[in-house]
PDB file of C-alpha atoms in Angstrom:
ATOM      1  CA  UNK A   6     -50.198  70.479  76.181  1.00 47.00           C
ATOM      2  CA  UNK A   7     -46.913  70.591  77.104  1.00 67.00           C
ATOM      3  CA  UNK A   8     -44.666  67.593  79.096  1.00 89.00           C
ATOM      4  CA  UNK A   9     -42.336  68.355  81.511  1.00 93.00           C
ATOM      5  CA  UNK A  10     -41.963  64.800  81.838  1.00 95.00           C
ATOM      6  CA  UNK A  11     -40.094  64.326  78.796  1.00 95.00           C
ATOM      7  CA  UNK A  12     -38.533  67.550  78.997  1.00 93.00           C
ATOM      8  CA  UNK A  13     -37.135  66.515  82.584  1.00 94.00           C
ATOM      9  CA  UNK A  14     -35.914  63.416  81.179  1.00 93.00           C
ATOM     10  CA  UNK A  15     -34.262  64.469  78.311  1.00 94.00           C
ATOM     11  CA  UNK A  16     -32.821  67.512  80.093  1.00 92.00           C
ATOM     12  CA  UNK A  17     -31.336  64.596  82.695  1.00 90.00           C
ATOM     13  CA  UNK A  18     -29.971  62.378  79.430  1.00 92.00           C
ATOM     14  CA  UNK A  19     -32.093  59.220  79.868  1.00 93.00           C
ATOM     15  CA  UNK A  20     -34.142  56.974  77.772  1.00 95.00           C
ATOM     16  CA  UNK A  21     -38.215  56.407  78.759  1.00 95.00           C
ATOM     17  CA  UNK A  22     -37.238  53.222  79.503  1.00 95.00           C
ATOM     18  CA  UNK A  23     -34.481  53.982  81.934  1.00 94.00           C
ATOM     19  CA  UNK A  24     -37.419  56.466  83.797  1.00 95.00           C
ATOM     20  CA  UNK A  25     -39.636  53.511  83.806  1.00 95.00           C
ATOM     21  CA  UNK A  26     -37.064  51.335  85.866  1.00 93.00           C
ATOM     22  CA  UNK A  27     -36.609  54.266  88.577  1.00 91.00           C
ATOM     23  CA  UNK A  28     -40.001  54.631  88.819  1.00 93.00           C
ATOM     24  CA  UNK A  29     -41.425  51.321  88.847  1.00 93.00           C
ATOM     25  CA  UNK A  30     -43.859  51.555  85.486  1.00 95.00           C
ATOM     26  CA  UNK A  31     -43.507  50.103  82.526  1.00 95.00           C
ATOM     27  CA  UNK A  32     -41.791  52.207  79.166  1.00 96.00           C
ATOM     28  CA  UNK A  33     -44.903  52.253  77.515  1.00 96.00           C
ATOM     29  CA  UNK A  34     -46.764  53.509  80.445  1.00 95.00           C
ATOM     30  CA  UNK A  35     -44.166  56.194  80.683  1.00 95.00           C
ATOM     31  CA  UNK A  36     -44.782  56.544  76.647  1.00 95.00           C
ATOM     32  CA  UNK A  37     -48.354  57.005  76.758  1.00 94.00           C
ATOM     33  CA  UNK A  38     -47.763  59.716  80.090  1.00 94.00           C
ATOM     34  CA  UNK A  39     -45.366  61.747  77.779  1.00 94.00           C
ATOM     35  CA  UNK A  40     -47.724  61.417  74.811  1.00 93.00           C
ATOM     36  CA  UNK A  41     -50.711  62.264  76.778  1.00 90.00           C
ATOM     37  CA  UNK A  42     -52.793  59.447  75.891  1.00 92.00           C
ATOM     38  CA  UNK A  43     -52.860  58.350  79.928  1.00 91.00           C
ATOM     39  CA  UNK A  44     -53.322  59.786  82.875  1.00 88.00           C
ATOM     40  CA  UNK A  45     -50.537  60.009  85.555  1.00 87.00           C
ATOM     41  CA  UNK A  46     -52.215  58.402  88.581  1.00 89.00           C
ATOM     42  CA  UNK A  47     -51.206  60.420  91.706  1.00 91.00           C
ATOM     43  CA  UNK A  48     -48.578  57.546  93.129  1.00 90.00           C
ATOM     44  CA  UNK A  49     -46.787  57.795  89.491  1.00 93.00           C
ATOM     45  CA  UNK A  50     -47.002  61.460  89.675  1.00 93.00           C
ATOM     46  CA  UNK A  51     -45.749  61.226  93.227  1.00 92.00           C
ATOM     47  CA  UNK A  52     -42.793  58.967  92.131  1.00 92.00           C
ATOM     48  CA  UNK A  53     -41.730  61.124  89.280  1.00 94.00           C
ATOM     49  CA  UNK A  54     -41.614  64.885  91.301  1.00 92.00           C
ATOM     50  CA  UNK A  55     -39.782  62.595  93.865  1.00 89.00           C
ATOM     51  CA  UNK A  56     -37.283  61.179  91.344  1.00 91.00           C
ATOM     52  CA  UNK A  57     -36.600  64.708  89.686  1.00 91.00           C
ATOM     53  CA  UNK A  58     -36.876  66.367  92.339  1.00 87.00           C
ATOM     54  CA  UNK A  59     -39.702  69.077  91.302  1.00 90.00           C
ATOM     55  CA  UNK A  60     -43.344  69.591  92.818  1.00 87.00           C
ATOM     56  CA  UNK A  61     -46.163  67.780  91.668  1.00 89.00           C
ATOM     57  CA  UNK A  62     -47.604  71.266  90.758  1.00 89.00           C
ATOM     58  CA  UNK A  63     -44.620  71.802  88.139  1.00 90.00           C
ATOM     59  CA  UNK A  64     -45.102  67.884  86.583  1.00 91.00           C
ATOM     60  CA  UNK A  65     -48.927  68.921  86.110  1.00 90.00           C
ATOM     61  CA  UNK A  66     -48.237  72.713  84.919  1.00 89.00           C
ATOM     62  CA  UNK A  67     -49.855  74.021  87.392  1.00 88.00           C
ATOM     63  CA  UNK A  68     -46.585  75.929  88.325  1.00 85.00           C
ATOM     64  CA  UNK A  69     -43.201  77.460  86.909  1.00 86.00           C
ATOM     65  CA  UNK A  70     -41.352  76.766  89.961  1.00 81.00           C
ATOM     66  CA  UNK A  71     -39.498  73.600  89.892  1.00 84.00           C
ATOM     67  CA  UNK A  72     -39.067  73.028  93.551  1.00 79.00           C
ATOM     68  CA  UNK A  73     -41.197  74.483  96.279  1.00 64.00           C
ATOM     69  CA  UNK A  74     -40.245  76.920  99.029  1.00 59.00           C
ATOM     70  CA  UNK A  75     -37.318  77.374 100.643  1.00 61.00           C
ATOM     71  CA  UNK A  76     -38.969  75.198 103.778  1.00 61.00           C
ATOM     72  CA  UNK A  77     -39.983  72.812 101.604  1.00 66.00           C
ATOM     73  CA  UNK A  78     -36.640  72.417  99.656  1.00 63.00           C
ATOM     74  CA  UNK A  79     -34.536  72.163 103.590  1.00 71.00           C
ATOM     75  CA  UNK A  80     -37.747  69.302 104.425  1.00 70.00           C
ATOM     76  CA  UNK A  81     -36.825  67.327 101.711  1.00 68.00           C
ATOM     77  CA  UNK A  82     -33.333  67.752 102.011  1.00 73.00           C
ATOM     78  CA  UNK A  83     -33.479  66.609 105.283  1.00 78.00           C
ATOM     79  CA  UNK A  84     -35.610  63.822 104.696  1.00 75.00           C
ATOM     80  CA  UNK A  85     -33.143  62.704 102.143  1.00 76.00           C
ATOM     81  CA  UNK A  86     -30.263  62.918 104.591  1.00 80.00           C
ATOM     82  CA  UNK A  87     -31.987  60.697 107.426  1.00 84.00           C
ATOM     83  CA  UNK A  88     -33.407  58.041 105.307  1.00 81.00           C
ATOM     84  CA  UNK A  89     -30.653  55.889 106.121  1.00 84.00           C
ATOM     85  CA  UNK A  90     -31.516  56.024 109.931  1.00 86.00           C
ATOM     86  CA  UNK A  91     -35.364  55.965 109.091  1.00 84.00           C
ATOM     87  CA  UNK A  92     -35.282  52.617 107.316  1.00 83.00           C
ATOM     88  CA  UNK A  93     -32.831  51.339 109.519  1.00 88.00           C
ATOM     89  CA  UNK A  94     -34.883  51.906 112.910  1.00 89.00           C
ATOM     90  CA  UNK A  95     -38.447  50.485 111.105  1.00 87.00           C
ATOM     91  CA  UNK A  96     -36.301  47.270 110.278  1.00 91.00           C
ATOM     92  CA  UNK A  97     -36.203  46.747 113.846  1.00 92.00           C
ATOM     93  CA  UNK A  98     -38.506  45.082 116.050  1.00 94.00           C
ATOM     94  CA  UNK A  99     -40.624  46.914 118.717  1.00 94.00           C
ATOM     95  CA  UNK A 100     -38.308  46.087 121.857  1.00 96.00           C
ATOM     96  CA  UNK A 101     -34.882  47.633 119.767  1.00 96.00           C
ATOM     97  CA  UNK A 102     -36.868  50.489 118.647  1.00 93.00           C
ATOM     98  CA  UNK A 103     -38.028  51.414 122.344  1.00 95.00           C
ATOM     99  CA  UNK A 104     -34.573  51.185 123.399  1.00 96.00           C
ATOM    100  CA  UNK A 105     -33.307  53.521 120.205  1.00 94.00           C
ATOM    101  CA  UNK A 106     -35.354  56.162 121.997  1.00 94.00           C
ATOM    102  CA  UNK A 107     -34.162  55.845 125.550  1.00 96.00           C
ATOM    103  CA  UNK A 108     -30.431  55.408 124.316  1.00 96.00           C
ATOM    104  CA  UNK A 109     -31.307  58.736 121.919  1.00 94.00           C
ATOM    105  CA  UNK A 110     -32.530  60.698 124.940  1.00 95.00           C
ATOM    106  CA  UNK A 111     -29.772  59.385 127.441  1.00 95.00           C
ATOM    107  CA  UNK A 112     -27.425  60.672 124.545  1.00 95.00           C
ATOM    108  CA  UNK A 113     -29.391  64.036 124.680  1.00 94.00           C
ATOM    109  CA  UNK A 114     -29.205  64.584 128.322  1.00 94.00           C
ATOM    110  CA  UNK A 115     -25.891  64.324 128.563  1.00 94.00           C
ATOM    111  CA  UNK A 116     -24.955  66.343 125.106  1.00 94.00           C
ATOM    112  CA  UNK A 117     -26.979  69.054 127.396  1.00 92.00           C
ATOM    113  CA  UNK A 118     -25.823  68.681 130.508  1.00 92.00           C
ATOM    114  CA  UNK A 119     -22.280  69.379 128.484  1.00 92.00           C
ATOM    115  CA  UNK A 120     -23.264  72.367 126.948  1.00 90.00           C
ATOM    116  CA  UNK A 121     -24.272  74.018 130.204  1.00 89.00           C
ATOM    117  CA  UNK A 122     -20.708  73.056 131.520  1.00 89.00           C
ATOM    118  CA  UNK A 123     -19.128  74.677 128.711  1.00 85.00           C
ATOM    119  CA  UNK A 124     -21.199  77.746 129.473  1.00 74.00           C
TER     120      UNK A 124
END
């Protein structure tokens, strides 16, 4: 069977070893996934589409497409893109993140009330 895995890896220039570090695993782990002598595990297979960037169903060979749909492709673009904010408001406690939301919809209201001004 083939391994996109290693083909992936060596197609991005790194070392099983260097994969393993991204992705949390040990090298041999990653070793014995290339090698097929072990299973993925679906939160290693998870990790891996994440960290190149291709569907599950491509890792597996299930598929020939690398990334999913178009949708899918602007979802986890944009997913990507607000991460920053994301972890930032669940660092906060329960109090700040209620007020996040009322200071986000104040902002809203009036980025509205703007646009029908202009219009």
């Amino acid at each position: 069977m083939e391994n996109r895995i290693k083909e992936l890896r060596e197609e991005r220039g790194i070392n099983q070893d260097t994969l393993a570090g991204f992705v949390g695993v040990s090298q041999q782990k990653i070793s014995r996934v290339e090698r097929n002598t072990e299973n993925l595990g679906i939160d290693l297979l998870i990790e891996i589409s994440d960290y190149f960037h291709v569907t599950t169903d491509y890792l597996l060979c299930l598929s020939d497409e690398r990334r999913g749909s178009a949708q899918d492709v602007r979802l986890r673009s944009k997913m990507e893109e607000y991460q920053e904010l994301i972890d930032a408001y669940e660092a906060l406690s329960r109090r700040l993140r209620s007020f996040v939301l009322r200071l986000m919809r104040a902002m809203k209201k009036v980025e509205m009330e703007e646009q029908e001004n202009k219009d």
